[in-house]
Amino acid sequence: MQRAAVRSDVPGIAALMRRSVLELFPHFHDERETASAARYLTEPDVVLIDDGTYFVHEVAGEVVACGGWSKRDKLYTGSGDRPDDGRLLDPATEPARVRAMFVRADWTRRGLGRETLAACARDARAAGFRSLVLMATLPGVPLYRSFGFREVKRTRVPLPDGVTLAGVEMDYPLD
C-alpha cells in the first residue's frame, strides 16, 4: 500500500535505501561504486517528508519501496550541500524534481515504482509544475524510460569520496 511518508518512517526508509543499493547496484556498477553509493545516496531527505512529497510502500509493516518529488532546488541526495538547496522552485518556469526512488530487489517489477511516479506526476501537476526532471542512476533508467521520461544527457555523478557514478539526466512533460 502506498502512502505519504512520515518522520517515523525514516529508519525504515534508510534501511530500504541501503539494501536496495547493495542488492541492485552490483548488476550495473563495480564494487567500489556500489559501496560509495550505499554510503552517500542512502540518506533520507526529511525535507521531502516534511513537504508531504515523499511516499512509501509498506507491506506487513516494512517499507519495500519509496520515492517522491520535490518543489525545492536540490536534484539528488549526494550532490553536496548548496546554499540554495532549500529554495522553492517556480512551477511556471522550473521543473519539479523526482527524488530518492528505491525498491527492494525482491519487490521490483511489481508496479511500485510506476505507482510512485504516477503520484509524483499527479501531485506536481496539481502544484502547477509543467515538467519533472531527475538524475537517474543506472538501475532506475528502465523504469523511468518505460514511464515516459526521456534522456536529456548522460553524465557522471560525483560522490564525496571521489567516486563517480554513471548517471542519466531525464525529463518528463506534465502538460
Short mmCIF file of N, CA and C in Angstrom, two decimals:
data_model
loop_
_atom_site.label_atom_id
_atom_site.label_comp_id
_atom_site.label_asym_id
_atom_site.label_seq_id
_atom_site.Cartn_x
_atom_site.Cartn_y
_atom_site.Cartn_z
N MET A 1 0.83 -1.18 0.00
CA MET A 1 0.00 0.00 0.00
C MET A 1 0.88 1.25 0.00
N GLN A 2 0.62 2.17 -0.90
CA GLN A 2 1.37 3.43 -0.94
C GLN A 2 0.70 4.46 -0.04
N ARG A 3 1.54 5.22 0.66
CA ARG A 3 1.05 6.31 1.50
C ARG A 3 2.14 7.36 1.62
N ALA A 4 1.75 8.55 2.09
CA ALA A 4 2.73 9.60 2.33
C ALA A 4 3.64 9.17 3.49
N ALA A 5 4.93 9.43 3.33
CA ALA A 5 5.88 9.10 4.39
C ALA A 5 5.74 10.09 5.55
N VAL A 6 6.05 9.60 6.74
CA VAL A 6 6.08 10.43 7.95
C VAL A 6 7.46 10.26 8.60
N ARG A 7 7.79 11.17 9.51
CA ARG A 7 9.13 11.15 10.13
C ARG A 7 9.47 9.80 10.76
N SER A 8 8.48 9.12 11.33
CA SER A 8 8.77 7.83 11.97
C SER A 8 9.17 6.75 10.96
N ASP A 9 8.99 7.01 9.66
CA ASP A 9 9.41 6.07 8.62
C ASP A 9 10.91 6.16 8.32
N VAL A 10 11.58 7.21 8.78
CA VAL A 10 12.97 7.46 8.38
C VAL A 10 13.88 6.24 8.59
N PRO A 11 13.86 5.56 9.75
CA PRO A 11 14.74 4.38 9.88
C PRO A 11 14.44 3.29 8.85
N GLY A 12 13.17 3.04 8.57
CA GLY A 12 12.81 2.03 7.57
C GLY A 12 13.19 2.45 6.16
N ILE A 13 13.04 3.74 5.87
CA ILE A 13 13.45 4.26 4.55
C ILE A 13 14.96 4.12 4.38
N ALA A 14 15.72 4.49 5.41
CA ALA A 14 17.18 4.40 5.34
C ALA A 14 17.62 2.95 5.12
N ALA A 15 17.00 2.03 5.85
CA ALA A 15 17.36 0.61 5.70
C ALA A 15 17.02 0.12 4.29
N LEU A 16 15.86 0.51 3.78
CA LEU A 16 15.48 0.11 2.42
C LEU A 16 16.44 0.67 1.40
N MET A 17 16.78 1.96 1.51
CA MET A 17 17.69 2.59 0.55
C MET A 17 19.00 1.83 0.47
N ARG A 18 19.58 1.56 1.62
CA ARG A 18 20.87 0.85 1.66
C ARG A 18 20.74 -0.56 1.08
N ARG A 19 19.70 -1.27 1.48
CA ARG A 19 19.50 -2.63 0.98
C ARG A 19 19.31 -2.63 -0.53
N SER A 20 18.51 -1.69 -1.03
CA SER A 20 18.26 -1.60 -2.47
C SER A 20 19.56 -1.37 -3.24
N VAL A 21 20.38 -0.44 -2.77
CA VAL A 21 21.66 -0.18 -3.45
C VAL A 21 22.55 -1.42 -3.41
N LEU A 22 22.68 -2.03 -2.26
CA LEU A 22 23.56 -3.19 -2.14
C LEU A 22 23.08 -4.38 -2.97
N GLU A 23 21.77 -4.49 -3.18
CA GLU A 23 21.23 -5.61 -3.96
C GLU A 23 21.17 -5.32 -5.47
N LEU A 24 20.87 -4.08 -5.85
CA LEU A 24 20.64 -3.79 -7.27
C LEU A 24 21.84 -3.18 -7.99
N PHE A 25 22.62 -2.35 -7.31
CA PHE A 25 23.75 -1.69 -7.98
C PHE A 25 24.79 -2.65 -8.53
N PRO A 26 25.08 -3.79 -7.87
CA PRO A 26 26.11 -4.68 -8.44
C PRO A 26 25.80 -5.19 -9.84
N HIS A 27 24.55 -5.10 -10.28
CA HIS A 27 24.21 -5.50 -11.65
C HIS A 27 24.64 -4.45 -12.67
N PHE A 28 24.98 -3.24 -12.19
CA PHE A 28 25.31 -2.11 -13.07
C PHE A 28 26.64 -1.44 -12.75
N HIS A 29 27.12 -1.64 -11.53
CA HIS A 29 28.30 -0.92 -11.04
C HIS A 29 29.29 -1.88 -10.40
N ASP A 30 30.55 -1.46 -10.35
CA ASP A 30 31.55 -2.30 -9.69
C ASP A 30 31.44 -2.15 -8.16
N GLU A 31 32.26 -2.91 -7.47
CA GLU A 31 32.20 -2.98 -6.00
C GLU A 31 32.45 -1.62 -5.34
N ARG A 32 33.43 -0.88 -5.85
CA ARG A 32 33.76 0.44 -5.29
C ARG A 32 32.61 1.43 -5.48
N GLU A 33 32.02 1.44 -6.67
CA GLU A 33 30.89 2.33 -6.95
C GLU A 33 29.68 1.97 -6.08
N THR A 34 29.41 0.68 -5.94
CA THR A 34 28.29 0.22 -5.11
C THR A 34 28.49 0.64 -3.66
N ALA A 35 29.69 0.43 -3.14
CA ALA A 35 29.96 0.81 -1.74
C ALA A 35 29.81 2.31 -1.53
N SER A 36 30.29 3.10 -2.46
CA SER A 36 30.18 4.55 -2.36
C SER A 36 28.71 4.98 -2.43
N ALA A 37 27.95 4.41 -3.35
CA ALA A 37 26.53 4.74 -3.46
C ALA A 37 25.79 4.35 -2.19
N ALA A 38 26.13 3.20 -1.62
CA ALA A 38 25.48 2.76 -0.38
C ALA A 38 25.77 3.73 0.77
N ARG A 39 26.90 4.38 0.71
CA ARG A 39 27.25 5.34 1.77
C ARG A 39 26.61 6.71 1.53
N TYR A 40 26.65 7.20 0.30
CA TYR A 40 26.28 8.60 0.04
C TYR A 40 24.89 8.82 -0.56
N LEU A 41 24.28 7.81 -1.12
CA LEU A 41 22.98 8.01 -1.75
C LEU A 41 21.83 7.46 -0.92
N THR A 42 22.10 7.05 0.30
CA THR A 42 21.08 6.36 1.10
C THR A 42 20.70 7.12 2.37
N GLU A 43 20.86 8.41 2.34
CA GLU A 43 20.48 9.24 3.49
C GLU A 43 19.11 9.85 3.20
N PRO A 44 18.07 9.45 3.95
CA PRO A 44 16.74 10.03 3.68
C PRO A 44 16.75 11.55 3.84
N ASP A 45 16.08 12.22 2.93
CA ASP A 45 15.96 13.68 2.97
C ASP A 45 14.63 14.01 3.65
N VAL A 46 14.70 14.39 4.93
CA VAL A 46 13.48 14.63 5.70
C VAL A 46 12.71 15.85 5.19
N VAL A 47 13.35 16.72 4.42
CA VAL A 47 12.63 17.86 3.84
C VAL A 47 11.51 17.35 2.93
N LEU A 48 11.77 16.30 2.16
CA LEU A 48 10.74 15.72 1.30
C LEU A 48 9.56 15.21 2.12
N ILE A 49 9.87 14.57 3.24
CA ILE A 49 8.82 14.06 4.12
C ILE A 49 8.03 15.22 4.72
N ASP A 50 8.75 16.22 5.22
CA ASP A 50 8.08 17.39 5.81
C ASP A 50 7.23 18.14 4.79
N ASP A 51 7.67 18.16 3.53
CA ASP A 51 6.92 18.83 2.47
C ASP A 51 5.70 18.01 2.02
N GLY A 52 5.62 16.75 2.45
CA GLY A 52 4.49 15.90 2.06
C GLY A 52 4.59 15.38 0.64
N THR A 53 5.81 15.32 0.10
CA THR A 53 6.01 14.91 -1.29
C THR A 53 6.75 13.59 -1.43
N TYR A 54 6.84 12.82 -0.34
CA TYR A 54 7.58 11.56 -0.36
C TYR A 54 6.64 10.43 0.03
N PHE A 55 6.75 9.32 -0.67
CA PHE A 55 5.85 8.19 -0.49
C PHE A 55 6.60 6.93 -0.11
N VAL A 56 5.90 6.06 0.62
CA VAL A 56 6.44 4.73 0.92
C VAL A 56 5.38 3.69 0.54
N HIS A 57 5.87 2.52 0.18
CA HIS A 57 5.03 1.34 0.01
C HIS A 57 5.39 0.44 1.18
N GLU A 58 4.39 0.08 1.93
CA GLU A 58 4.62 -0.71 3.13
C GLU A 58 3.88 -2.04 2.99
N VAL A 59 4.57 -3.11 3.36
CA VAL A 59 3.97 -4.44 3.36
C VAL A 59 4.31 -5.08 4.70
N ALA A 60 3.29 -5.48 5.43
CA ALA A 60 3.45 -6.12 6.73
C ALA A 60 4.35 -5.28 7.65
N GLY A 61 4.15 -3.96 7.60
CA GLY A 61 4.90 -3.07 8.48
C GLY A 61 6.31 -2.75 8.04
N GLU A 62 6.70 -3.22 6.85
CA GLU A 62 8.06 -3.00 6.36
C GLU A 62 8.03 -2.18 5.07
N VAL A 63 8.89 -1.17 4.99
CA VAL A 63 8.98 -0.34 3.79
C VAL A 63 9.73 -1.13 2.71
N VAL A 64 9.04 -1.35 1.56
CA VAL A 64 9.65 -2.12 0.47
C VAL A 64 9.93 -1.25 -0.76
N ALA A 65 9.40 -0.03 -0.79
CA ALA A 65 9.67 0.90 -1.88
C ALA A 65 9.42 2.31 -1.37
N CYS A 66 10.14 3.26 -1.96
CA CYS A 66 9.95 4.65 -1.57
C CYS A 66 10.39 5.55 -2.71
N GLY A 67 9.92 6.78 -2.66
CA GLY A 67 10.30 7.77 -3.67
C GLY A 67 9.36 8.94 -3.60
N GLY A 68 9.75 10.01 -4.26
CA GLY A 68 8.89 11.18 -4.23
C GLY A 68 9.37 12.26 -5.18
N TRP A 69 8.87 13.45 -4.93
CA TRP A 69 9.22 14.59 -5.77
C TRP A 69 9.49 15.77 -4.86
N SER A 70 10.15 16.76 -5.44
CA SER A 70 10.50 17.93 -4.65
C SER A 70 10.15 19.21 -5.40
N LYS A 71 9.70 20.17 -4.63
CA LYS A 71 9.44 21.51 -5.14
C LYS A 71 10.60 22.43 -4.79
N ARG A 72 11.72 21.82 -4.37
CA ARG A 72 12.92 22.56 -3.97
C ARG A 72 14.05 22.31 -4.96
N ASP A 73 15.12 23.07 -4.84
CA ASP A 73 16.17 23.12 -5.87
C ASP A 73 17.14 21.93 -5.87
N LYS A 74 17.21 21.14 -4.83
CA LYS A 74 18.16 20.02 -4.79
C LYS A 74 17.72 18.92 -5.75
N LEU A 75 18.63 18.48 -6.62
CA LEU A 75 18.29 17.48 -7.62
C LEU A 75 18.41 16.05 -7.09
N TYR A 76 19.44 15.77 -6.29
CA TYR A 76 19.59 14.41 -5.77
C TYR A 76 20.44 14.41 -4.51
N THR A 77 20.20 13.40 -3.67
CA THR A 77 20.99 13.21 -2.46
C THR A 77 22.40 12.84 -2.89
N GLY A 78 23.38 13.34 -2.17
CA GLY A 78 24.76 13.05 -2.52
C GLY A 78 25.35 14.11 -3.43
N SER A 79 24.55 15.11 -3.81
CA SER A 79 25.05 16.16 -4.69
C SER A 79 25.82 17.23 -3.93
N GLY A 80 25.93 17.03 -2.63
CA GLY A 80 26.61 18.03 -1.81
C GLY A 80 25.63 19.09 -1.37
N ASP A 81 25.94 19.77 -0.32
CA ASP A 81 25.05 20.81 0.17
C ASP A 81 25.39 22.13 -0.51
N ARG A 82 24.35 22.78 -1.02
CA ARG A 82 24.50 24.09 -1.63
C ARG A 82 23.58 25.05 -0.88
N PRO A 83 23.94 26.32 -0.82
CA PRO A 83 23.11 27.28 -0.08
C PRO A 83 21.68 27.38 -0.58
N ASP A 84 21.44 27.12 -1.88
CA ASP A 84 20.10 27.28 -2.42
C ASP A 84 19.30 25.98 -2.53
N ASP A 85 19.78 24.89 -1.90
CA ASP A 85 19.07 23.61 -1.96
C ASP A 85 17.62 23.71 -1.50
N GLY A 86 17.35 24.54 -0.50
CA GLY A 86 16.01 24.65 0.05
C GLY A 86 15.12 25.64 -0.66
N ARG A 87 15.66 26.33 -1.66
CA ARG A 87 14.88 27.33 -2.39
C ARG A 87 13.70 26.67 -3.08
N LEU A 88 12.53 27.28 -2.93
CA LEU A 88 11.35 26.78 -3.63
C LEU A 88 11.45 27.09 -5.11
N LEU A 89 11.16 26.10 -5.92
CA LEU A 89 11.18 26.27 -7.37
C LEU A 89 9.95 27.04 -7.83
N ASP A 90 10.07 27.71 -8.96
CA ASP A 90 8.95 28.42 -9.56
C ASP A 90 8.26 27.45 -10.53
N PRO A 91 7.06 26.98 -10.19
CA PRO A 91 6.40 25.99 -11.05
C PRO A 91 6.16 26.47 -12.48
N ALA A 92 6.08 27.77 -12.68
CA ALA A 92 5.82 28.29 -14.02
C ALA A 92 7.04 28.20 -14.93
N THR A 93 8.24 28.20 -14.33
CA THR A 93 9.46 28.25 -15.15
C THR A 93 10.47 27.15 -14.86
N GLU A 94 10.28 26.38 -13.76
CA GLU A 94 11.25 25.36 -13.38
C GLU A 94 10.54 24.02 -13.20
N PRO A 95 11.23 22.92 -13.49
CA PRO A 95 10.63 21.60 -13.30
C PRO A 95 10.73 21.14 -11.85
N ALA A 96 9.76 20.34 -11.43
CA ALA A 96 9.86 19.65 -10.14
C ALA A 96 10.89 18.54 -10.28
N ARG A 97 11.43 18.09 -9.17
CA ARG A 97 12.47 17.05 -9.18
C ARG A 97 11.93 15.74 -8.62
N VAL A 98 12.10 14.65 -9.35
CA VAL A 98 11.82 13.33 -8.80
C VAL A 98 13.04 12.94 -7.99
N ARG A 99 12.81 12.45 -6.76
CA ARG A 99 13.93 12.21 -5.85
C ARG A 99 13.84 10.86 -5.15
N ALA A 100 14.98 10.29 -4.91
CA ALA A 100 15.18 9.18 -3.97
C ALA A 100 14.21 8.02 -4.18
N MET A 101 14.22 7.47 -5.38
CA MET A 101 13.40 6.31 -5.71
C MET A 101 14.21 5.04 -5.41
N PHE A 102 13.66 4.20 -4.56
CA PHE A 102 14.32 2.93 -4.20
C PHE A 102 13.27 1.84 -4.06
N VAL A 103 13.62 0.63 -4.50
CA VAL A 103 12.75 -0.53 -4.34
C VAL A 103 13.63 -1.68 -3.88
N ARG A 104 13.11 -2.45 -2.95
CA ARG A 104 13.83 -3.64 -2.51
C ARG A 104 13.88 -4.62 -3.66
N ALA A 105 15.00 -5.30 -3.84
CA ALA A 105 15.20 -6.18 -5.00
C ALA A 105 14.09 -7.20 -5.17
N ASP A 106 13.61 -7.78 -4.09
CA ASP A 106 12.56 -8.80 -4.20
C ASP A 106 11.17 -8.21 -4.46
N TRP A 107 11.08 -6.88 -4.55
CA TRP A 107 9.81 -6.22 -4.85
C TRP A 107 9.85 -5.46 -6.17
N THR A 108 10.92 -5.62 -6.95
CA THR A 108 10.99 -4.95 -8.25
C THR A 108 10.01 -5.59 -9.23
N ARG A 109 9.68 -4.83 -10.27
CA ARG A 109 8.84 -5.30 -11.37
C ARG A 109 7.43 -5.69 -10.91
N ARG A 110 6.93 -4.97 -9.89
CA ARG A 110 5.56 -5.21 -9.41
C ARG A 110 4.70 -3.94 -9.51
N GLY A 111 5.25 -2.90 -10.16
CA GLY A 111 4.48 -1.68 -10.37
C GLY A 111 4.61 -0.64 -9.27
N LEU A 112 5.43 -0.90 -8.26
CA LEU A 112 5.56 0.06 -7.15
C LEU A 112 6.23 1.36 -7.60
N GLY A 113 7.28 1.25 -8.38
CA GLY A 113 7.96 2.45 -8.89
C GLY A 113 7.05 3.25 -9.80
N ARG A 114 6.33 2.57 -10.66
CA ARG A 114 5.38 3.24 -11.57
C ARG A 114 4.29 3.94 -10.78
N GLU A 115 3.77 3.30 -9.73
CA GLU A 115 2.74 3.92 -8.88
C GLU A 115 3.29 5.18 -8.20
N THR A 116 4.53 5.11 -7.75
CA THR A 116 5.16 6.27 -7.11
C THR A 116 5.34 7.40 -8.12
N LEU A 117 5.82 7.08 -9.32
CA LEU A 117 5.98 8.11 -10.35
C LEU A 117 4.64 8.73 -10.73
N ALA A 118 3.60 7.93 -10.80
CA ALA A 118 2.28 8.47 -11.12
C ALA A 118 1.82 9.44 -10.04
N ALA A 119 2.07 9.12 -8.78
CA ALA A 119 1.71 10.02 -7.68
C ALA A 119 2.53 11.31 -7.76
N CYS A 120 3.81 11.19 -8.09
CA CYS A 120 4.66 12.38 -8.24
C CYS A 120 4.12 13.28 -9.34
N ALA A 121 3.81 12.69 -10.49
CA ALA A 121 3.31 13.47 -11.63
C ALA A 121 1.99 14.14 -11.27
N ARG A 122 1.10 13.40 -10.67
CA ARG A 122 -0.22 13.94 -10.29
C ARG A 122 -0.08 15.13 -9.34
N ASP A 123 0.73 14.95 -8.29
CA ASP A 123 0.85 15.99 -7.27
C ASP A 123 1.65 17.20 -7.76
N ALA A 124 2.70 16.96 -8.56
CA ALA A 124 3.47 18.08 -9.10
C ALA A 124 2.62 18.88 -10.09
N ARG A 125 1.84 18.19 -10.90
CA ARG A 125 0.93 18.88 -11.83
C ARG A 125 -0.08 19.71 -11.05
N ALA A 126 -0.64 19.16 -9.98
CA ALA A 126 -1.61 19.88 -9.15
C ALA A 126 -0.98 21.11 -8.50
N ALA A 127 0.33 21.06 -8.26
CA ALA A 127 1.04 22.20 -7.67
C ALA A 127 1.46 23.22 -8.73
N GLY A 128 1.10 22.98 -9.99
CA GLY A 128 1.37 23.94 -11.05
C GLY A 128 2.61 23.68 -11.87
N PHE A 129 3.34 22.60 -11.60
CA PHE A 129 4.55 22.30 -12.36
C PHE A 129 4.18 21.78 -13.75
N ARG A 130 5.03 22.09 -14.73
CA ARG A 130 4.80 21.69 -16.11
C ARG A 130 5.64 20.50 -16.53
N SER A 131 6.67 20.17 -15.72
CA SER A 131 7.51 19.02 -16.06
C SER A 131 8.21 18.51 -14.81
N LEU A 132 8.74 17.30 -14.95
CA LEU A 132 9.57 16.67 -13.92
C LEU A 132 10.95 16.43 -14.50
N VAL A 133 11.98 16.51 -13.67
CA VAL A 133 13.33 16.11 -14.06
C VAL A 133 13.87 15.18 -12.98
N LEU A 134 14.88 14.43 -13.35
CA LEU A 134 15.54 13.56 -12.38
C LEU A 134 16.95 13.24 -12.86
N MET A 135 17.75 12.81 -11.91
CA MET A 135 19.07 12.26 -12.20
C MET A 135 18.98 10.77 -11.90
N ALA A 136 18.94 9.97 -12.94
CA ALA A 136 18.79 8.52 -12.78
C ALA A 136 20.14 7.86 -12.58
N THR A 137 20.18 6.94 -11.64
CA THR A 137 21.30 6.01 -11.60
C THR A 137 20.91 4.86 -12.53
N LEU A 138 21.86 4.06 -12.95
CA LEU A 138 21.60 3.05 -13.97
C LEU A 138 20.50 2.06 -13.61
N PRO A 139 20.37 1.61 -12.35
CA PRO A 139 19.28 0.67 -12.06
C PRO A 139 17.89 1.24 -12.32
N GLY A 140 17.71 2.55 -12.24
CA GLY A 140 16.39 3.15 -12.42
C GLY A 140 16.03 3.52 -13.84
N VAL A 141 17.00 3.56 -14.74
CA VAL A 141 16.75 4.03 -16.11
C VAL A 141 15.63 3.25 -16.80
N PRO A 142 15.59 1.91 -16.74
CA PRO A 142 14.50 1.20 -17.43
C PRO A 142 13.10 1.60 -16.93
N LEU A 143 12.94 1.79 -15.63
CA LEU A 143 11.65 2.22 -15.08
C LEU A 143 11.27 3.58 -15.63
N TYR A 144 12.19 4.53 -15.55
CA TYR A 144 11.88 5.89 -15.99
C TYR A 144 11.55 5.94 -17.48
N ARG A 145 12.30 5.20 -18.29
CA ARG A 145 12.01 5.15 -19.72
C ARG A 145 10.62 4.57 -19.98
N SER A 146 10.30 3.49 -19.29
CA SER A 146 9.00 2.85 -19.52
C SER A 146 7.85 3.74 -19.07
N PHE A 147 8.10 4.63 -18.13
CA PHE A 147 7.07 5.56 -17.67
C PHE A 147 6.88 6.72 -18.65
N GLY A 148 7.91 6.98 -19.45
CA GLY A 148 7.82 8.06 -20.44
C GLY A 148 8.84 9.16 -20.28
N PHE A 149 9.76 9.02 -19.32
CA PHE A 149 10.83 10.00 -19.21
C PHE A 149 11.73 9.86 -20.43
N ARG A 150 12.30 10.97 -20.87
CA ARG A 150 13.24 10.92 -21.98
C ARG A 150 14.62 11.32 -21.49
N GLU A 151 15.62 10.70 -22.11
CA GLU A 151 17.01 11.00 -21.76
C GLU A 151 17.38 12.38 -22.29
N VAL A 152 17.94 13.21 -21.41
CA VAL A 152 18.44 14.53 -21.80
C VAL A 152 19.93 14.42 -22.09
N LYS A 153 20.67 13.82 -21.16
CA LYS A 153 22.09 13.58 -21.40
C LYS A 153 22.65 12.60 -20.38
N ARG A 154 23.70 11.93 -20.80
CA ARG A 154 24.44 11.03 -19.90
C ARG A 154 25.53 11.85 -19.23
N THR A 155 25.78 11.54 -17.99
CA THR A 155 26.74 12.32 -17.22
C THR A 155 27.42 11.43 -16.19
N ARG A 156 28.30 12.00 -15.43
CA ARG A 156 28.92 11.31 -14.30
C ARG A 156 28.48 12.04 -13.04
N VAL A 157 28.08 11.28 -12.04
CA VAL A 157 27.61 11.83 -10.77
C VAL A 157 28.74 11.71 -9.75
N PRO A 158 29.34 12.84 -9.34
CA PRO A 158 30.44 12.78 -8.38
C PRO A 158 29.93 12.57 -6.96
N LEU A 159 30.56 11.68 -6.24
CA LEU A 159 30.23 11.46 -4.83
C LEU A 159 31.36 12.02 -3.97
N PRO A 160 31.09 12.30 -2.69
CA PRO A 160 32.08 12.99 -1.85
C PRO A 160 33.43 12.29 -1.70
N ASP A 161 33.49 10.98 -1.92
CA ASP A 161 34.76 10.26 -1.76
C ASP A 161 35.57 10.19 -3.06
N GLY A 162 35.12 10.90 -4.09
CA GLY A 162 35.85 10.91 -5.36
C GLY A 162 35.35 9.90 -6.38
N VAL A 163 34.52 8.97 -5.96
CA VAL A 163 33.92 8.02 -6.90
C VAL A 163 32.89 8.75 -7.74
N THR A 164 32.81 8.40 -9.02
CA THR A 164 31.76 8.95 -9.87
C THR A 164 30.92 7.80 -10.41
N LEU A 165 29.62 8.02 -10.47
CA LEU A 165 28.70 7.03 -10.99
C LEU A 165 28.16 7.50 -12.33
N ALA A 166 27.90 6.55 -13.21
CA ALA A 166 27.20 6.89 -14.44
C ALA A 166 25.81 7.35 -14.07
N GLY A 167 25.37 8.44 -14.67
CA GLY A 167 24.03 8.96 -14.42
C GLY A 167 23.39 9.40 -15.72
N VAL A 168 22.07 9.49 -15.69
CA VAL A 168 21.33 9.93 -16.86
C VAL A 168 20.34 11.00 -16.42
N GLU A 169 20.50 12.21 -16.95
CA GLU A 169 19.53 13.27 -16.70
C GLU A 169 18.34 12.99 -17.59
N MET A 170 17.13 13.04 -16.99
CA MET A 170 15.91 12.71 -17.73
C MET A 170 14.83 13.74 -17.40
N ASP A 171 13.88 13.88 -18.34
CA ASP A 171 12.76 14.78 -18.07
C ASP A 171 11.45 14.16 -18.55
N TYR A 172 10.34 14.74 -18.05
CA TYR A 172 9.01 14.21 -18.34
C TYR A 172 8.04 15.39 -18.36
N PRO A 173 7.37 15.62 -19.47
CA PRO A 173 6.40 16.73 -19.54
C PRO A 173 5.12 16.39 -18.77
N LEU A 174 4.57 17.38 -18.10
CA LEU A 174 3.32 17.17 -17.37
C LEU A 174 2.11 17.76 -18.08
N ASP A 175 2.32 18.50 -19.19
CA ASP A 175 1.15 19.07 -19.87
C ASP A 175 0.53 18.11 -20.82
#
